[in-house]
Amino acid sequence: MTVVTKSWKALFCIFILSFSKNSFAQENHSSDNGSIHGNFQFDAQYYQPDSLIGAPRVPEKMLSNAFGNINYNKGNFSAGMRYEAYNNVRQGFDARYKGNGIVNRFARYKTDLLDLTVGNIYEQFGSGLTFRTYYEPGLLYDNSLDGIRVISSPLKGITLKGLMGKQRYFFSEGVGIVRGGDCDININELFDSLMRNSKTHIMLGGSFVSKYQADLDPDLNLPQNVGNYGGRINIIREGLSFMTEYAYKINDPSSDNKFSFKSGEAIFTSLSYATKGFSFLMQGKRIDNMSYRSDRNESLQSLLINYLPATTKQHTYSMLALNPYATQLRGELGGMAEIQYKFKKGSPLGGKYGTEVTINYSSANGLKPIGVNDSTTKMTFYKTNYSDIGKAYYSDFFIEINKKFTKKWKTTFVYSNQFYNRNTIQFAADNAGYKNLKTHIGVADITYKYASSASIRLEMQGLFAENNKMVSNSNLVAKGSWATALLEWTPSGNWFFAIYDQYNYGNPDKSLQIHYYLGTFGYNKDAHRIQISYGKQSAGIFCVGGVCRTVPASNGITISITSSF
Amino acid sequence: MKKLAILTILFLSFSVFVKAGDGDKIPSATLKKLDGSKINSNTFSNNGKPIIISFWATWCKPCKKELDAIAETYPEWVKETGVKLIAISIDDVRSSSKVVTDVKTKGWEYEVYLDENQDFKRAMNVNNVPHTFIIDGNGLIVWSHNSYSEGDEDKLYENIKALIKGEKLTH
């Protein structure tokens, strides 16, 4: 059931016993004894079937996700473990998260010269194009590497990393072995005597990652070892910052690329300038066949070794994120530009507290794959050109104004114009048959602070879909125009109450023009929080690691407890 | 399963003997400065004065509200108590280049570090952002709070002042 082996359990028991002995010996608590901390989260939902909104009948009636971390720290040493429990996993998450167990445990000894970790490892090389293991409990994203890692800084300015292991796969491990190394050089620190007074900071880096998976295919001659290597440079001078990373992967036939023998490459670049009250940021990337997993047959968010960040704006308001974008691992060309300006306090547009304006434009397009004659039914080849731009996947023009009028009144206004290629982003097929979606979205967010720690917040959002007539046979597809209102009352810093109504007034099917009401209250103290909601939630899309998944509509009670100690 | 139960019991009993919670040192994690160099979290210091550590992200609205609210009175806080605020961004590569542009545009005068792969967030057992800690003059974590609502910054400052006077912190 669990990935913990007997030897691991024994090891942990020894750790525990040796430390408890210490703590018995010294009654007075002092930090030299080390410390134990942890956190805990529990989310449970009671489901009521609702055929109108498409909420399915859940046989268990109630489903829950939970985890707890316990970490021990003493000087240079740390160890920890995480227990996860799914009874059964909540709707909208991968059903392969089944059962309970310890899915993460590690021990680490860390000094500047030598930093050793055994167990589950989270690490990132450069910007992650070659390697990133990461944990995000809200999305149940965990591709930790179970193995060993060594980090060393033999000279000031140089950091070397090496690691090896297998990745977490639900309650077990993926079949592939992942090995990698990274070298990070800070030129200023390395040549300290020469560059001490230099205003320019230069960082260089290089990484190499390789995965091994046996070739059991009867027909194809698949590469068993697949290498992925990259180089990067980062130059910072006062407010100016430039970063670029390039990665190249040898041919890696997989279910992601329909077993194509083409090599992969990725380039990610960012340029920014920032000074007090003004900033400018540009990002660009080109990704071609860069999905990289420790099991070539896997899909969704499982066993990804690298990370290909989306360059589109990350939204928090629900209507702006109703149709979210995720990097298309097979290939895309993306970019964004953002300007931020703060009108000074006391200026005509700044008023008493200043006014902040953000303008952002981002877009993503496909590549134009050109078929190559060598392709057979089992084996495909194609090529792409840097100068070719393919189909439009997504674009977003966004303006946000943040304005505090008085000590009591704060406001945020947003306008966004989005283009969303549903076939590609949501269904990963250029010919899924859905129309592209064009939306105008407006948000007004007003906070009124009526006492020292009491406030009322009203959030109004509207999403106006241009292709309003679009009729689809799937109720997982967001339908037409929406209006949303949220009223949140915080009578003290500890309590909050909220009423949320999401109204699908523009649904082409009149009987589905439904109000999704949701009432929530929460209590907060220190680092503990409990939250209870009751009502309907519409189907939504969540994207992670280049993959979007749909969360079905639901109706019922949700309870959420988080605690950190 | 039996072994698991034993393991859990051992951990629980262990935590009774070693008081978990307040009064521990900042765990060690490597963070990135805005100039690209690295810093270890266990070297945070403020000459015997308190430190506020605030976990935030460029996409987190309440986090930015909190740091904006503190920024308005931060010079006074520093003058009166000598406190220092360290803002830890948990943005990943997708948005980490936005950290410097946000900080500069807003004119925040905090020390800002990047925790791109969230090593420090995990070491500090932060579930969600915003999450704020107070570190006393001896470098011990004495208070923490999750989430932000209007006016929380005043309570935070009350606690800083109480800490300076040597009083017990309220929550």
XYZ file of C-alpha atoms in Angstrom:
736
model
C 0.000 0.000 0.000
C 2.563 2.536 1.027
C 5.879 3.340 -0.498
C 7.568 3.166 2.859
C 9.773 0.139 3.091
C 10.492 -1.717 6.281
C 13.983 -0.317 6.525
C 12.581 3.157 6.332
C 10.197 2.538 9.163
C 13.036 1.148 11.224
C 15.161 4.174 10.433
C 12.421 6.527 11.498
C 11.855 4.665 14.741
C 15.552 4.993 15.515
C 15.443 8.710 14.825
C 12.441 9.123 17.013
C 13.816 7.087 19.862
C 17.145 8.854 19.831
C 15.480 12.238 19.893
C 12.918 11.353 22.523
C 15.753 10.255 24.708
C 17.254 13.714 24.356
C 14.022 15.365 25.232
C 13.578 13.202 28.316
C 17.037 14.128 29.494
C 16.467 17.838 29.339
C 13.218 18.881 30.849
C 13.554 22.524 29.987
C 12.556 23.191 26.461
C 15.297 24.860 24.527
C 15.669 25.161 20.802
C 18.855 23.070 20.942
C 16.607 20.079 21.463
C 15.287 20.547 18.005
C 11.735 21.294 17.130
C 8.730 19.537 15.708
C 6.321 21.323 13.467
C 3.721 20.335 11.015
C 0.595 21.189 9.201
C -2.680 19.540 8.480
C -5.487 19.938 6.009
C -8.839 18.212 5.759
C -11.441 18.814 3.054
C -14.667 16.869 2.999
C -17.760 17.268 0.928
C -21.246 15.850 1.312
C -22.760 15.480 -2.151
C -26.378 15.811 -3.157
C -27.181 14.691 -6.679
C -28.602 17.465 -8.858
C -29.403 16.431 -12.386
C -30.214 19.971 -13.481
C -26.728 21.340 -12.878
C -25.110 18.014 -13.753
C -23.994 17.048 -10.254
C -23.653 13.269 -10.327
C -24.918 10.813 -7.701
C -21.958 9.962 -5.482
C -22.333 6.425 -4.079
C -20.275 7.199 -0.959
C -22.381 10.370 -0.365
C -19.370 11.927 1.346
C -15.797 12.174 0.077
C -12.683 13.594 1.695
C -9.049 14.474 1.081
C -6.656 14.940 3.978
C -2.954 15.236 4.652
C -0.631 15.909 7.551
C 3.051 16.839 7.513
C 5.361 16.420 10.485
C 8.834 17.905 10.286
C 11.672 17.671 12.735
C 14.509 20.222 12.749
C 17.654 20.260 14.778
C 20.568 22.383 13.649
C 21.724 21.143 10.284
C 19.507 18.090 10.437
C 15.883 17.795 9.398
C 13.496 14.942 8.726
C 9.841 14.778 7.891
C 6.958 12.749 6.631
C 3.547 13.254 5.099
C 0.521 11.062 5.529
C -2.311 11.359 3.018
C -5.823 9.942 3.239
C -8.514 9.770 0.578
C -11.811 8.285 1.698
C -12.493 8.374 -1.211
C -10.886 11.152 -3.192
C -13.150 14.148 -3.855
C -14.855 14.727 -7.177
C -12.686 16.397 -9.777
C -9.438 14.782 -8.652
C -7.772 11.734 -10.138
C -9.562 8.633 -8.797
C -6.229 6.790 -8.627
C -5.633 8.630 -5.342
C -7.214 5.787 -3.452
C -6.591 4.851 0.156
C -4.278 6.077 2.895
C -0.594 6.007 3.574
C 2.723 7.697 4.021
C 3.622 9.070 0.637
C 6.536 11.258 1.562
C 9.395 10.946 4.024
C 12.876 12.367 4.004
C 15.957 13.001 6.085
C 18.372 15.792 5.316
C 21.699 17.059 6.560
C 22.441 20.540 5.256
C 25.619 22.603 5.417
C 27.021 24.944 2.766
C 29.709 22.505 1.764
C 27.485 19.458 1.744
C 23.728 19.121 1.683
C 22.503 15.525 1.633
C 18.912 14.346 1.329
C 17.502 10.837 1.228
C 13.820 10.190 0.629
C 11.296 12.318 -1.213
C 12.934 15.312 -2.836
C 11.620 18.559 -4.265
C 14.120 20.253 -6.539
C 14.272 22.578 -9.505
C 17.059 23.114 -12.038
C 17.028 26.644 -13.445
C 13.531 27.538 -14.512
C 12.484 23.893 -14.580
C 12.662 23.147 -18.336
C 14.784 20.082 -17.604
C 13.775 19.203 -14.044
C 11.277 20.256 -11.414
C 9.636 18.184 -8.703
C 6.896 20.079 -6.947
C 4.049 19.694 -4.504
C 0.732 21.527 -4.645
C -1.849 19.933 -2.358
C -4.743 22.022 -3.681
C -4.290 20.417 -7.086
C -3.026 17.062 -5.769
C 0.084 17.668 -7.814
C 3.062 15.780 -6.410
C 5.852 14.437 -8.585
C 8.496 14.215 -5.840
C 11.614 12.210 -6.579
C 12.132 9.360 -4.150
C 15.870 8.884 -4.040
C 19.007 10.699 -3.065
C 20.262 14.223 -3.644
C 23.608 15.853 -3.012
C 24.140 19.609 -3.147
C 27.572 21.078 -2.705
C 29.151 24.483 -2.847
C 32.871 23.743 -3.210
C 33.678 27.390 -3.967
C 31.732 30.534 -3.162
C 29.561 31.225 -6.198
C 29.356 27.651 -7.424
C 26.514 25.284 -6.534
C 26.530 21.701 -7.787
C 23.541 19.403 -7.522
C 23.149 15.732 -8.304
C 20.176 13.476 -7.798
C 18.741 10.095 -8.684
C 15.512 8.276 -7.973
C 12.003 7.367 -9.017
C 8.976 9.605 -8.967
C 5.891 9.393 -6.807
C 2.939 7.883 -8.648
C -0.224 8.025 -6.480
C 0.530 5.475 -3.711
C 3.448 3.889 -5.518
C 6.317 4.904 -7.791
C 6.749 5.323 -11.513
C 8.733 2.729 -13.439
C 11.362 5.074 -14.839
C 14.606 6.044 -13.172
C 15.499 9.740 -13.245
C 19.078 10.994 -12.895
C 20.248 14.571 -13.131
C 22.892 17.130 -12.373
C 22.986 20.909 -12.300
C 25.701 23.532 -12.023
C 24.913 27.088 -11.017
C 27.582 29.788 -11.201
C 27.306 33.253 -9.740
C 30.073 35.153 -11.563
C 30.055 38.024 -9.048
C 30.591 35.721 -6.092
C 33.134 33.559 -7.910
C 35.274 36.543 -8.892
C 34.507 38.467 -5.749
C 37.707 40.553 -5.708
C 37.175 41.720 -9.304
C 33.412 42.143 -9.278
C 32.717 43.274 -5.724
C 31.684 46.767 -6.750
C 30.062 45.782 -10.013
C 26.452 46.840 -10.424
C 25.970 44.055 -12.932
C 25.192 40.599 -11.588
C 25.703 37.611 -13.857
C 24.529 34.075 -13.172
C 25.131 31.093 -15.454
C 23.826 27.578 -15.228
C 23.665 24.256 -16.974
C 21.805 21.060 -16.305
C 21.579 17.526 -17.630
C 18.794 15.073 -16.862
C 18.326 11.548 -18.118
C 15.533 9.061 -17.630
C 15.654 5.319 -18.096
C 12.724 3.110 -18.986
C 13.023 -0.352 -20.486
C 11.763 -0.757 -24.052
C 9.129 -3.481 -24.029
C 7.505 -2.466 -27.304
C 7.336 -5.379 -29.735
C 7.460 -3.199 -32.852
C 9.222 0.062 -32.142
C 12.843 0.505 -31.192
C 12.332 2.996 -28.384
C 15.188 4.900 -26.730
C 15.593 3.521 -23.205
C 17.669 6.450 -21.995
C 16.374 9.895 -22.859
C 18.558 12.901 -22.124
C 17.348 16.454 -21.626
C 19.897 19.225 -21.200
C 19.770 22.953 -20.834
C 21.761 26.126 -20.355
C 20.773 29.446 -18.867
C 21.977 32.971 -18.216
C 20.625 35.661 -15.951
C 21.915 39.251 -16.003
C 20.703 41.824 -13.511
C 21.772 45.458 -13.488
C 19.948 47.750 -11.091
C 16.314 47.739 -12.235
C 17.007 45.755 -15.380
C 16.820 41.983 -15.452
C 17.276 39.552 -18.323
C 16.937 35.798 -18.141
C 16.937 33.118 -20.787
C 17.049 29.346 -20.699
C 17.248 26.839 -23.529
C 16.697 23.094 -23.249
C 17.059 20.280 -25.758
C 15.676 16.783 -25.428
C 16.620 13.827 -27.627
C 13.869 11.833 -29.329
C 11.375 10.619 -26.753
C 8.441 8.770 -28.316
C 5.538 8.859 -25.883
C 1.784 8.828 -25.751
C 1.962 12.641 -25.438
C 3.508 13.017 -28.898
C 1.829 9.990 -30.482
C 5.170 8.144 -30.473
C 6.992 10.620 -32.648
C 10.756 10.228 -32.937
C 11.326 13.953 -33.223
C 13.632 15.651 -30.707
C 12.279 18.385 -28.444
C 13.374 21.875 -27.533
C 12.263 24.753 -25.382
C 13.328 28.350 -24.906
C 12.061 30.634 -22.158
C 13.064 34.302 -21.942
C 12.138 37.148 -19.693
C 13.144 40.807 -19.683
C 12.047 43.311 -17.083
C 12.715 46.817 -15.916
C 11.487 48.161 -12.602
C 11.887 51.428 -10.787
C 9.846 53.002 -8.018
C 6.317 53.432 -9.349
C 6.907 51.943 -12.818
C 7.703 48.554 -14.253
C 7.777 46.716 -17.511
C 7.933 42.977 -18.087
C 8.159 40.863 -21.241
C 8.193 37.101 -21.423
C 8.422 34.807 -24.394
C 8.727 31.109 -24.924
C 8.709 28.502 -27.606
C 8.106 24.884 -26.770
C 8.306 22.059 -29.252
C 7.611 18.480 -28.202
C 8.922 18.986 -24.665
C 6.701 16.762 -22.592
C 9.123 14.755 -20.427
C 7.837 12.033 -18.133
C 9.466 9.132 -16.330
C 6.905 6.826 -17.960
C 6.375 7.345 -21.672
C 2.854 5.922 -21.496
C 1.591 8.320 -18.840
C -0.695 11.270 -19.314
C -2.441 14.060 -17.405
C -0.312 15.418 -14.553
C 1.420 12.134 -13.729
C 5.180 11.639 -13.636
C 6.157 14.899 -15.309
C 9.876 15.481 -14.807
C 10.091 19.038 -16.112
C 7.984 22.178 -15.940
C 6.940 24.332 -18.871
C 5.465 27.485 -17.380
C 2.542 29.204 -19.044
C 3.298 32.788 -19.966
C -0.288 33.977 -19.743
C -1.563 36.094 -16.854
C -2.447 34.145 -13.726
C -5.932 35.192 -12.618
C -7.598 35.080 -9.229
C -11.104 36.399 -9.915
C -13.371 33.472 -10.764
C -14.771 34.794 -14.052
C -11.302 35.646 -15.362
C -10.210 32.109 -14.538
C -13.352 30.405 -15.841
C -11.530 29.500 -19.041
C -7.916 29.124 -17.934
C -4.923 28.456 -20.124
C -2.239 25.835 -19.649
C 0.943 25.308 -21.642
C 0.466 22.874 -24.501
C 3.283 20.399 -23.991
C 3.339 19.274 -27.623
C 4.207 22.709 -28.884
C 3.395 26.355 -28.535
C 4.637 29.855 -29.010
C 3.669 32.176 -26.205
C 4.396 35.638 -24.933
C 3.262 38.381 -22.638
C 3.981 42.017 -21.941
C 2.967 43.913 -18.848
C 3.249 47.527 -17.777
C 2.547 48.655 -14.236
C 2.364 52.273 -13.188
C 1.562 53.873 -9.868
C 0.227 57.414 -9.975
C 1.931 59.114 -7.045
C 0.166 60.120 -3.871
C -1.014 63.694 -4.156
C -1.020 63.759 -7.976
C -4.374 64.463 -9.728
C -4.868 60.793 -10.659
C -3.127 59.441 -7.595
C -5.298 61.095 -4.976
C -4.437 60.676 -1.320
C -3.146 57.100 -1.532
C -1.939 56.670 -5.113
C -3.510 54.697 -7.955
C -2.061 51.565 -9.508
C -2.670 50.603 -13.123
C -1.666 47.294 -14.711
C -1.955 46.589 -18.428
C -1.161 43.112 -19.648
C -1.360 41.356 -22.984
C -0.588 37.697 -23.435
C -1.134 35.173 -26.181
C -0.309 31.612 -27.136
C -0.278 29.995 -30.553
C 0.435 26.524 -31.810
C 3.389 25.572 -33.975
C 2.988 24.443 -37.557
C 4.084 20.830 -37.734
C 5.115 19.744 -41.229
C 4.782 16.048 -41.957
C 7.895 14.180 -43.046
C 7.675 11.312 -45.530
C 9.497 8.824 -43.306
C 6.444 8.526 -41.083
C 4.815 5.140 -40.864
C 1.611 4.201 -39.090
C 3.563 3.291 -35.965
C 6.295 5.860 -36.104
C 5.803 9.538 -36.846
C 8.199 12.268 -37.797
C 7.521 15.927 -38.330
C 9.426 19.150 -38.324
C 8.707 22.722 -37.354
C 10.126 26.072 -38.394
C 10.916 28.937 -36.036
C 9.302 31.402 -38.441
C 5.936 29.619 -38.597
C 3.092 30.552 -36.292
C 0.238 28.102 -35.997
C -3.320 28.271 -34.770
C -4.301 30.764 -32.077
C -4.824 28.997 -28.735
C -5.382 31.822 -26.307
C -5.079 35.552 -25.869
C -5.894 37.908 -23.048
C -5.911 41.694 -22.919
C -6.194 42.836 -19.326
C -6.418 46.153 -17.465
C -6.588 46.482 -13.715
C -6.967 49.654 -11.682
C -6.348 49.599 -7.946
C -7.501 52.635 -6.057
C -7.792 53.406 -2.384
C -10.038 56.438 -1.950
C -10.009 56.900 1.802
C -8.959 54.910 4.838
C -12.314 53.169 4.564
C -12.845 52.622 0.837
C -10.686 50.477 -1.415
C -11.535 49.386 -4.949
C -10.253 47.260 -7.783
C -11.622 47.356 -11.330
C -10.696 44.893 -14.042
C -11.494 44.561 -17.712
C -10.327 41.579 -19.696
C -10.882 40.410 -23.250
C -10.104 36.745 -23.741
C -9.887 34.388 -26.686
C -10.037 30.689 -25.845
C -9.540 27.777 -28.243
C -11.646 25.179 -26.464
C -10.769 22.287 -28.775
C -7.055 22.519 -28.078
C -6.967 23.687 -24.469
C -9.788 21.689 -22.970
C -10.027 18.670 -25.248
C -6.450 18.463 -26.592
C -7.782 17.898 -30.115
C -7.791 20.485 -32.896
C -10.978 18.993 -34.296
C -13.091 18.368 -31.174
C -15.848 20.421 -32.767
C -16.321 23.254 -30.286
C -16.336 26.868 -31.331
C -13.644 29.232 -30.152
C -14.837 31.338 -27.262
C -14.501 35.125 -27.133
C -15.349 36.841 -23.873
C -15.420 40.299 -22.321
C -15.075 40.213 -18.560
C -15.556 43.002 -16.064
C -14.872 42.981 -12.312
C -15.599 45.557 -9.616
C -14.260 44.750 -6.158
C -15.145 47.190 -3.382
C -14.032 46.975 0.239
C -15.537 49.107 2.992
C -13.703 49.028 6.307
C -16.212 50.277 8.857
C -14.277 49.597 12.067
C -10.672 48.868 12.953
C -10.904 45.178 12.073
C -14.339 44.892 10.498
C -15.117 45.178 6.834
C -17.580 44.406 4.070
C -16.465 43.446 0.590
C -18.611 43.340 -2.517
C -17.331 41.721 -5.664
C -19.322 41.926 -8.906
C -18.247 40.160 -12.040
C -19.712 39.750 -15.484
C -18.595 37.493 -18.301
C -20.101 38.298 -21.681
C -19.585 35.588 -24.260
C -19.601 36.632 -27.899
C -20.472 33.184 -29.208
C -23.523 33.123 -27.040
C -25.473 30.916 -29.412
C -22.991 28.107 -29.018
C -24.834 24.978 -28.021
C -22.897 22.016 -26.787
C -23.919 18.587 -25.708
C -21.597 18.564 -22.735
C -22.558 20.304 -19.539
C -18.882 20.428 -18.607
C -18.452 23.228 -21.105
C -18.991 26.687 -19.629
C -22.095 28.000 -21.245
C -22.647 31.505 -22.525
C -22.665 34.572 -20.318
C -22.417 34.747 -16.550
C -22.981 37.281 -13.790
C -21.469 36.809 -10.361
C -21.844 38.592 -7.067
C -20.031 37.993 -3.805
C -20.791 39.693 -0.519
C -18.272 39.067 2.233
C -18.617 40.283 5.795
C -15.732 40.174 8.266
C -17.122 41.388 11.608
C -13.770 40.751 13.283
C -10.421 39.455 12.188
C -11.452 35.946 13.232
C -14.827 35.432 11.594
C -16.055 35.801 8.069
C -19.329 35.168 6.284
C -19.889 35.188 2.539
C -22.708 34.739 0.082
C -21.863 33.954 -3.491
C -24.174 33.786 -6.464
C -23.019 32.706 -9.876
C -25.824 33.197 -12.392
C -25.590 31.570 -15.811
C -28.108 34.000 -17.297
C -26.789 33.632 -20.835
C -27.171 29.880 -21.162
C -28.701 29.129 -24.576
C -30.883 26.513 -22.880
C -33.421 28.532 -20.856
C -33.959 25.731 -18.336
C -30.253 25.877 -17.486
C -30.225 29.579 -16.657
C -29.477 28.709 -13.067
C -28.332 30.578 -9.967
C -25.488 28.751 -8.236
C -25.810 29.991 -4.655
C -23.090 29.271 -2.148
C -22.986 30.365 1.490
C -19.730 30.195 3.433
C -18.572 30.982 6.916
C -15.151 30.628 8.370
C -13.262 31.008 11.607
C -9.586 31.836 11.873
C -7.289 31.822 14.826
C -3.514 32.031 14.685
C -2.541 29.530 12.043
C -5.756 27.511 12.246
C -8.785 27.878 10.053
C -12.124 26.182 9.605
C -14.492 26.905 6.775
C -17.922 25.516 5.957
C -19.828 26.096 2.716
C -23.235 25.040 1.554
C -24.667 25.355 -1.913
C -24.131 24.682 -5.578
C -20.882 24.944 -7.415
C -20.753 25.063 -11.198
C -18.468 22.846 -13.223
C -15.025 24.331 -13.542
C -11.697 23.800 -15.225
C -8.419 23.584 -13.370
C -5.120 23.519 -15.160
C -1.800 22.272 -13.908
C 1.433 21.091 -15.451
C 0.140 21.713 -18.926
C -3.017 19.733 -18.407
C -6.531 20.937 -17.728
C -9.060 18.857 -15.893
C -12.720 19.441 -15.403
C -14.329 19.455 -12.004
C -17.967 18.433 -12.211
C -20.740 20.557 -10.760
C -21.706 19.773 -7.187
C -24.370 20.503 -4.656
C -23.845 19.984 -0.943
C -21.844 20.858 2.142
C -18.098 21.312 2.148
C -15.978 21.514 5.266
C -12.368 22.541 5.223
C -9.904 22.606 8.117
C -6.325 23.780 7.863
C -3.867 24.042 10.647
C -0.200 24.700 10.985
C 1.737 24.248 14.212
C -0.915 -0.976 8.974
C 0.135 -2.042 12.476
C 3.578 -0.606 11.970
C 2.037 2.578 10.706
C -0.022 2.855 13.869
C 3.067 2.362 16.024
C 4.892 4.954 14.019
C 2.095 7.445 14.460
C 1.891 6.837 18.190
C 5.637 7.283 18.511
C 5.490 10.570 16.673
C 2.597 11.790 18.756
C 4.219 10.864 22.053
C 7.424 12.445 20.867
C 5.684 15.705 20.171
C 4.338 15.791 23.733
C 7.853 15.750 25.158
C 9.374 18.248 22.795
C 7.074 21.217 22.926
C 5.988 21.901 19.411
C 5.108 25.405 18.365
C 6.419 28.732 19.548
C 9.956 29.488 20.426
C 11.922 27.637 17.786
C 14.647 28.842 15.480
C 13.997 29.556 11.814
C 14.621 26.350 9.848
C 17.300 26.326 7.199
C 16.339 26.756 3.536
C 18.049 28.335 0.551
C 16.278 31.387 -0.902
C 17.072 33.612 -3.858
C 17.661 37.345 -3.527
C 16.366 39.731 -6.177
C 19.957 40.188 -7.425
C 20.127 36.451 -8.151
C 22.413 35.481 -5.265
C 21.437 33.015 -2.543
C 20.722 33.415 1.149
C 20.007 30.880 3.879
C 16.912 31.550 5.970
C 18.786 30.661 9.161
C 20.951 33.762 8.708
C 18.012 36.189 9.007
C 18.858 38.736 11.672
C 17.946 42.244 12.756
C 20.440 43.197 15.486
C 18.313 41.886 18.313
C 15.121 43.536 17.047
C 12.034 41.620 15.903
C 11.495 40.378 12.344
C 8.202 39.837 10.520
C 8.275 37.080 7.908
C 5.395 37.309 5.475
C 4.727 34.620 2.864
C 3.021 36.010 -0.248
C 2.627 35.563 -4.015
C 2.084 37.960 -6.911
C -1.234 36.221 -7.707
C -2.509 36.426 -4.107
C -4.800 39.399 -3.621
C -5.099 39.298 0.215
C -1.301 38.992 0.483
C -0.785 42.156 -1.521
C -3.510 43.938 0.459
C -1.717 43.061 3.683
C 1.711 44.160 2.441
C 0.200 47.363 0.993
C -1.491 48.130 4.308
C 1.745 47.586 6.225
C 3.712 49.644 3.668
C 1.673 52.737 4.560
C 2.923 52.759 8.141
C 6.106 50.734 7.767
C 8.518 53.703 8.151
C 6.833 54.498 11.501
C 7.044 50.876 12.607
C 10.747 50.788 11.809
C 11.351 54.088 13.598
C 9.421 53.116 16.724
C 10.412 49.479 17.152
C 13.277 48.741 14.754
C 11.231 45.881 13.254
C 12.150 44.496 9.840
C 9.781 42.828 7.406
C 11.010 40.030 5.167
C 8.587 39.184 2.373
C 8.956 35.653 0.993
C 7.443 35.178 -2.450
C 6.314 31.626 -3.200
C 5.768 32.420 -6.903
C 7.083 29.713 -9.188
C 8.897 30.350 -12.464
C 5.658 31.261 -14.196
C 5.317 34.439 -12.143
C 8.604 34.876 -10.250
C 9.840 37.539 -12.687
C 6.762 39.547 -11.635
C 7.999 39.729 -8.039
C 10.541 42.459 -8.689
C 8.178 44.459 -10.921
C 5.370 44.303 -8.328
C 7.647 45.197 -5.424
C 9.236 48.164 -7.205
C 6.006 49.527 -8.672
C 4.361 49.418 -5.286
C 7.437 50.940 -3.697
C 7.644 48.342 -0.916
C 10.758 48.806 1.188
C 10.880 45.249 2.526
C 13.599 42.669 2.139
C 12.184 40.384 -0.545
C 13.353 36.844 -1.269
C 12.175 34.199 -3.719
C 11.185 30.716 -2.590
C 10.643 29.415 -6.139
C 10.321 25.734 -5.350
C 8.790 26.395 -1.919
C 11.509 24.765 0.207
C 11.139 27.433 2.885
C 7.340 27.314 2.703
C 7.446 23.574 3.431
C 10.059 23.976 6.174
C 7.835 26.581 7.875
C 4.725 24.391 7.391
C 2.799 27.049 5.544
C -0.422 25.719 4.026
C -1.730 28.784 2.262
C -0.658 32.364 1.741
C -0.741 34.916 3.307
C 0.973 33.481 6.345
C 2.800 35.801 8.723
C 5.344 35.012 11.455
C 6.935 37.140 14.157
C 10.538 36.346 15.087
C 11.784 37.787 18.370
C 15.127 39.464 18.985
C 16.733 36.101 19.765
C 15.736 34.672 16.406
C 12.910 32.510 17.755
C 9.522 32.134 16.079
C 7.018 33.420 18.639
C 3.798 34.047 16.710
C 2.126 33.108 13.462
C -1.076 33.923 11.664
C -2.717 32.610 8.522
C -4.926 34.696 6.166
C -5.538 38.436 6.067
C -8.535 40.579 6.793
C -8.750 44.366 7.006
C -7.154 45.644 10.188
C -4.952 42.593 10.832
C -1.909 44.824 10.324
C -2.847 46.795 13.472
C -2.949 43.613 15.548
C 0.383 42.563 14.085
C 1.897 45.857 15.180
C 0.352 45.615 18.659
C 2.161 42.304 18.985
C 5.447 43.790 17.819
C 5.137 46.548 20.417
C 4.234 44.033 23.127
C 7.246 41.948 22.171
C 9.552 44.970 22.480
C 8.154 45.622 25.970
C 8.669 41.989 26.879
C 4.943 41.279 27.253
C 3.212 38.078 26.311
C 1.791 38.026 22.802
C -1.946 37.799 22.235
C -3.466 36.326 19.136
